[in-house]
Amino acid sequence: MQKIISLLFSLLLINSIVLAEESYKVIATASIFADMAKNIAGDKLDIGLIVPVGGDPHLHEPTPRDAQLVSKAELILMNGLTFEGWLNKLVKNSGTNAKTVLITKGVNAIKSLDYNNSFDPHAWMDASNGLFYIKNIKDALVEYDPANKDYYEKNYEVYKKEIEALDIYIKKQIESIPAKSRTLITSHDAFQYYGRRYNLALESVLGISTDEDVQTSSVSKLNKLIKENNIPAVFIESTINPKLLKQIASDTGVKIGGELFADSLGDEDSPANSYVNMLRHNTDVITNALKGNSQVAIDHHTANEVEQSSSSNMLMYGIIACLFLGGFFFVFRKLNNT
Ligand SMILES: [Zn+2]
């Protein structure tokens, strides 16, 4: 009987968690935008998320849970620019009355290199574009919940300063890389906006989406480019299988500079657990690797210093011991002679 009661209680608990999870009024398509919205909404609104952290929004396949989430939402924050190709159908099928807001309004979008009349979706990778995103999100929240207008405005002003400072930080860091090493090689073209803003040349294995077949020619082109230009490192991405990049690294003997985040935040304890931390982490990883001072090299240097200092200590102790013994024998012989 006790077992049945505890089972019922657990079911009730799970049910209430699921129900609570499905009752968001404001939702965002991807974790980066949800984080931006949380910074402005503070404790006045809970923000729901469609593509989970670590998921690939290009390839997302909507689930029944997504349909329920969308059907109960009243405001949906989306990137557009072909990022969420699955959203229209999901909105239609869910029968929701939610207002859909494009948070990239005002951004100077980059045309797709691969498709006509199409744009590169990764505008958030440029922190100065992030300012458009948060302005659009703030306006949408104020319109949705005008009673808390002042609260959202205040949070927005604080957050805006943080992103402006981040933009300056990234610029300074990338400028510190020698000009000849400023080429960024990644899995997919998520870094065009970042490169345009912060002055980095870009090459990738995949195009601007992640669902394209890899051309053997693009891999050999990259191998050639790395060798000819002495590029010190290539980078893997958190949401994309690193196999190809690892292959390129072993073919050319170039280092894996580290893991970058582009289409999703990392989880809570990752260095990319927020939009601001994600761009800061990417910048630090890129700067360190392209300047050639990776963590391993720094550790090696320190280890050498430790070794050197301990061997010089040994030498000093040896000299003291010799002097002591020499003195001892000198005194001993003197005493014997007298
Ligand atoms: Zn992407």
PDB file of N, CA and C in Angstrom, residues 185-188 191 234-246 249 255-262 281-282 285:
ATOM      1  N   ILE A 185      39.547  28.706 -38.706  1.00  0.00           N
ATOM      2  CA  ILE A 185      39.034  27.522 -39.408  1.00  0.00           C
ATOM      3  C   ILE A 185      38.147  26.721 -38.456  1.00  0.00           C
ATOM      4  N   THR A 186      36.875  26.593 -38.831  1.00  0.00           N
ATOM      5  CA  THR A 186      35.884  25.929 -37.964  1.00  0.00           C
ATOM      6  C   THR A 186      35.110  24.877 -38.763  1.00  0.00           C
ATOM      7  N   SER A 187      34.170  24.201 -38.058  1.00  0.00           N
ATOM      8  CA  SER A 187      33.363  23.161 -38.701  1.00  0.00           C
ATOM      9  C   SER A 187      32.368  23.746 -39.694  1.00  0.00           C
ATOM     10  N   HIS A 188      31.601  24.768 -39.276  1.00  0.00           N
ATOM     11  CA  HIS A 188      30.625  25.366 -40.190  1.00  0.00           C
ATOM     12  C   HIS A 188      30.710  26.877 -40.104  1.00  0.00           C
ATOM     13  N   PHE A 191      30.767  31.868 -38.187  1.00  0.00           N
ATOM     14  CA  PHE A 191      31.593  32.967 -37.695  1.00  0.00           C
ATOM     15  C   PHE A 191      31.759  34.124 -38.692  1.00  0.00           C
ATOM     16  N   VAL A 234      43.138  24.882 -35.647  1.00  0.00           N
ATOM     17  CA  VAL A 234      41.755  24.831 -36.142  1.00  0.00           C
ATOM     18  C   VAL A 234      40.847  24.597 -34.930  1.00  0.00           C
ATOM     19  N   PHE A 235      39.535  24.837 -35.090  1.00  0.00           N
ATOM     20  CA  PHE A 235      38.645  24.820 -33.924  1.00  0.00           C
ATOM     21  C   PHE A 235      37.437  23.908 -34.142  1.00  0.00           C
ATOM     22  N   ILE A 236      37.082  23.170 -33.083  1.00  0.00           N
ATOM     23  CA  ILE A 236      35.875  22.338 -33.154  1.00  0.00           C
ATOM     24  C   ILE A 236      34.712  23.102 -32.526  1.00  0.00           C
ATOM     25  N   GLU A 237      33.478  22.682 -32.840  1.00  0.00           N
ATOM     26  CA  GLU A 237      32.289  23.371 -32.314  1.00  0.00           C
ATOM     27  C   GLU A 237      31.466  22.428 -31.459  1.00  0.00           C
ATOM     28  N   SER A 238      30.835  23.010 -30.432  1.00  0.00           N
ATOM     29  CA  SER A 238      30.164  22.194 -29.415  1.00  0.00           C
ATOM     30  C   SER A 238      28.989  21.381 -29.951  1.00  0.00           C
ATOM     31  N   THR A 239      28.295  21.878 -30.995  1.00  0.00           N
ATOM     32  CA  THR A 239      27.100  21.158 -31.460  1.00  0.00           C
ATOM     33  C   THR A 239      27.369  20.297 -32.693  1.00  0.00           C
ATOM     34  N   ILE A 240      28.634  20.240 -33.136  1.00  0.00           N
ATOM     35  CA  ILE A 240      28.944  19.538 -34.385  1.00  0.00           C
ATOM     36  C   ILE A 240      30.002  18.462 -34.167  1.00  0.00           C
ATOM     37  N   ASN A 241      29.797  17.301 -34.773  1.00  0.00           N
ATOM     38  CA  ASN A 241      30.743  16.196 -34.675  1.00  0.00           C
ATOM     39  C   ASN A 241      32.156  16.645 -35.101  1.00  0.00           C
ATOM     40  N   PRO A 242      33.153  16.485 -34.223  1.00  0.00           N
ATOM     41  CA  PRO A 242      34.493  17.031 -34.512  1.00  0.00           C
ATOM     42  C   PRO A 242      35.337  16.158 -35.446  1.00  0.00           C
ATOM     43  N   LYS A 243      34.786  15.041 -35.954  1.00  0.00           N
ATOM     44  CA  LYS A 243      35.568  14.052 -36.712  1.00  0.00           C
ATOM     45  C   LYS A 243      36.387  14.682 -37.859  1.00  0.00           C
ATOM     46  N   LEU A 244      35.694  15.492 -38.681  1.00  0.00           N
ATOM     47  CA  LEU A 244      36.374  16.062 -39.853  1.00  0.00           C
ATOM     48  C   LEU A 244      37.512  17.003 -39.482  1.00  0.00           C
ATOM     49  N   LEU A 245      37.218  17.863 -38.491  1.00  0.00           N
ATOM     50  CA  LEU A 245      38.250  18.817 -38.062  1.00  0.00           C
ATOM     51  C   LEU A 245      39.448  18.076 -37.476  1.00  0.00           C
ATOM     52  N   LYS A 246      39.176  16.991 -36.741  1.00  0.00           N
ATOM     53  CA  LYS A 246      40.269  16.201 -36.164  1.00  0.00           C
ATOM     54  C   LYS A 246      41.094  15.561 -37.277  1.00  0.00           C
ATOM     55  N   ALA A 249      43.262  18.192 -38.748  1.00  0.00           N
ATOM     56  CA  ALA A 249      44.357  18.478 -37.814  1.00  0.00           C
ATOM     57  C   ALA A 249      45.443  17.410 -37.921  1.00  0.00           C
ATOM     58  N   LYS A 255      47.328  22.106 -34.625  1.00  0.00           N
ATOM     59  CA  LYS A 255      46.693  21.861 -33.330  1.00  0.00           C
ATOM     60  C   LYS A 255      45.176  22.080 -33.375  1.00  0.00           C
ATOM     61  N   ILE A 256      44.418  21.387 -32.495  1.00  0.00           N
ATOM     62  CA  ILE A 256      43.016  21.750 -32.252  1.00  0.00           C
ATOM     63  C   ILE A 256      43.075  22.869 -31.210  1.00  0.00           C
ATOM     64  N   GLY A 257      42.645  24.062 -31.615  1.00  0.00           N
ATOM     65  CA  GLY A 257      42.796  25.229 -30.738  1.00  0.00           C
ATOM     66  C   GLY A 257      41.851  25.238 -29.558  1.00  0.00           C
ATOM     67  N   GLY A 258      40.787  24.415 -29.627  1.00  0.00           N
ATOM     68  CA  GLY A 258      39.817  24.376 -28.534  1.00  0.00           C
ATOM     69  C   GLY A 258      38.411  24.261 -29.078  1.00  0.00           C
ATOM     70  N   GLU A 259      37.430  24.264 -28.136  1.00  0.00           N
ATOM     71  CA  GLU A 259      36.028  24.103 -28.518  1.00  0.00           C
ATOM     72  C   GLU A 259      35.322  25.456 -28.511  1.00  0.00           C
ATOM     73  N   LEU A 260      34.672  25.759 -29.635  1.00  0.00           N
ATOM     74  CA  LEU A 260      33.914  27.015 -29.736  1.00  0.00           C
ATOM     75  C   LEU A 260      32.429  26.726 -29.677  1.00  0.00           C
ATOM     76  N   PHE A 261      31.673  27.715 -29.218  1.00  0.00           N
ATOM     77  CA  PHE A 261      30.212  27.598 -29.141  1.00  0.00           C
ATOM     78  C   PHE A 261      29.613  28.587 -30.128  1.00  0.00           C
ATOM     79  N   ALA A 262      28.613  28.122 -30.918  1.00  0.00           N
ATOM     80  CA  ALA A 262      28.027  29.030 -31.903  1.00  0.00           C
ATOM     81  C   ALA A 262      26.505  28.984 -31.912  1.00  0.00           C
ATOM     82  N   HIS A 281      34.328  33.394 -24.026  1.00  0.00           N
ATOM     83  CA  HIS A 281      35.054  32.121 -24.084  1.00  0.00           C
ATOM     84  C   HIS A 281      35.621  31.885 -25.487  1.00  0.00           C
ATOM     85  N   ASN A 282      34.770  32.043 -26.521  1.00  0.00           N
ATOM     86  CA  ASN A 282      35.229  31.843 -27.904  1.00  0.00           C
ATOM     87  C   ASN A 282      36.435  32.737 -28.199  1.00  0.00           C
ATOM     88  N   VAL A 285      39.633  31.535 -26.412  1.00  0.00           N
ATOM     89  CA  VAL A 285      40.153  30.312 -27.029  1.00  0.00           C
ATOM     90  C   VAL A 285      40.843  30.647 -28.362  1.00  0.00           C
TER      91      VAL A 285
END
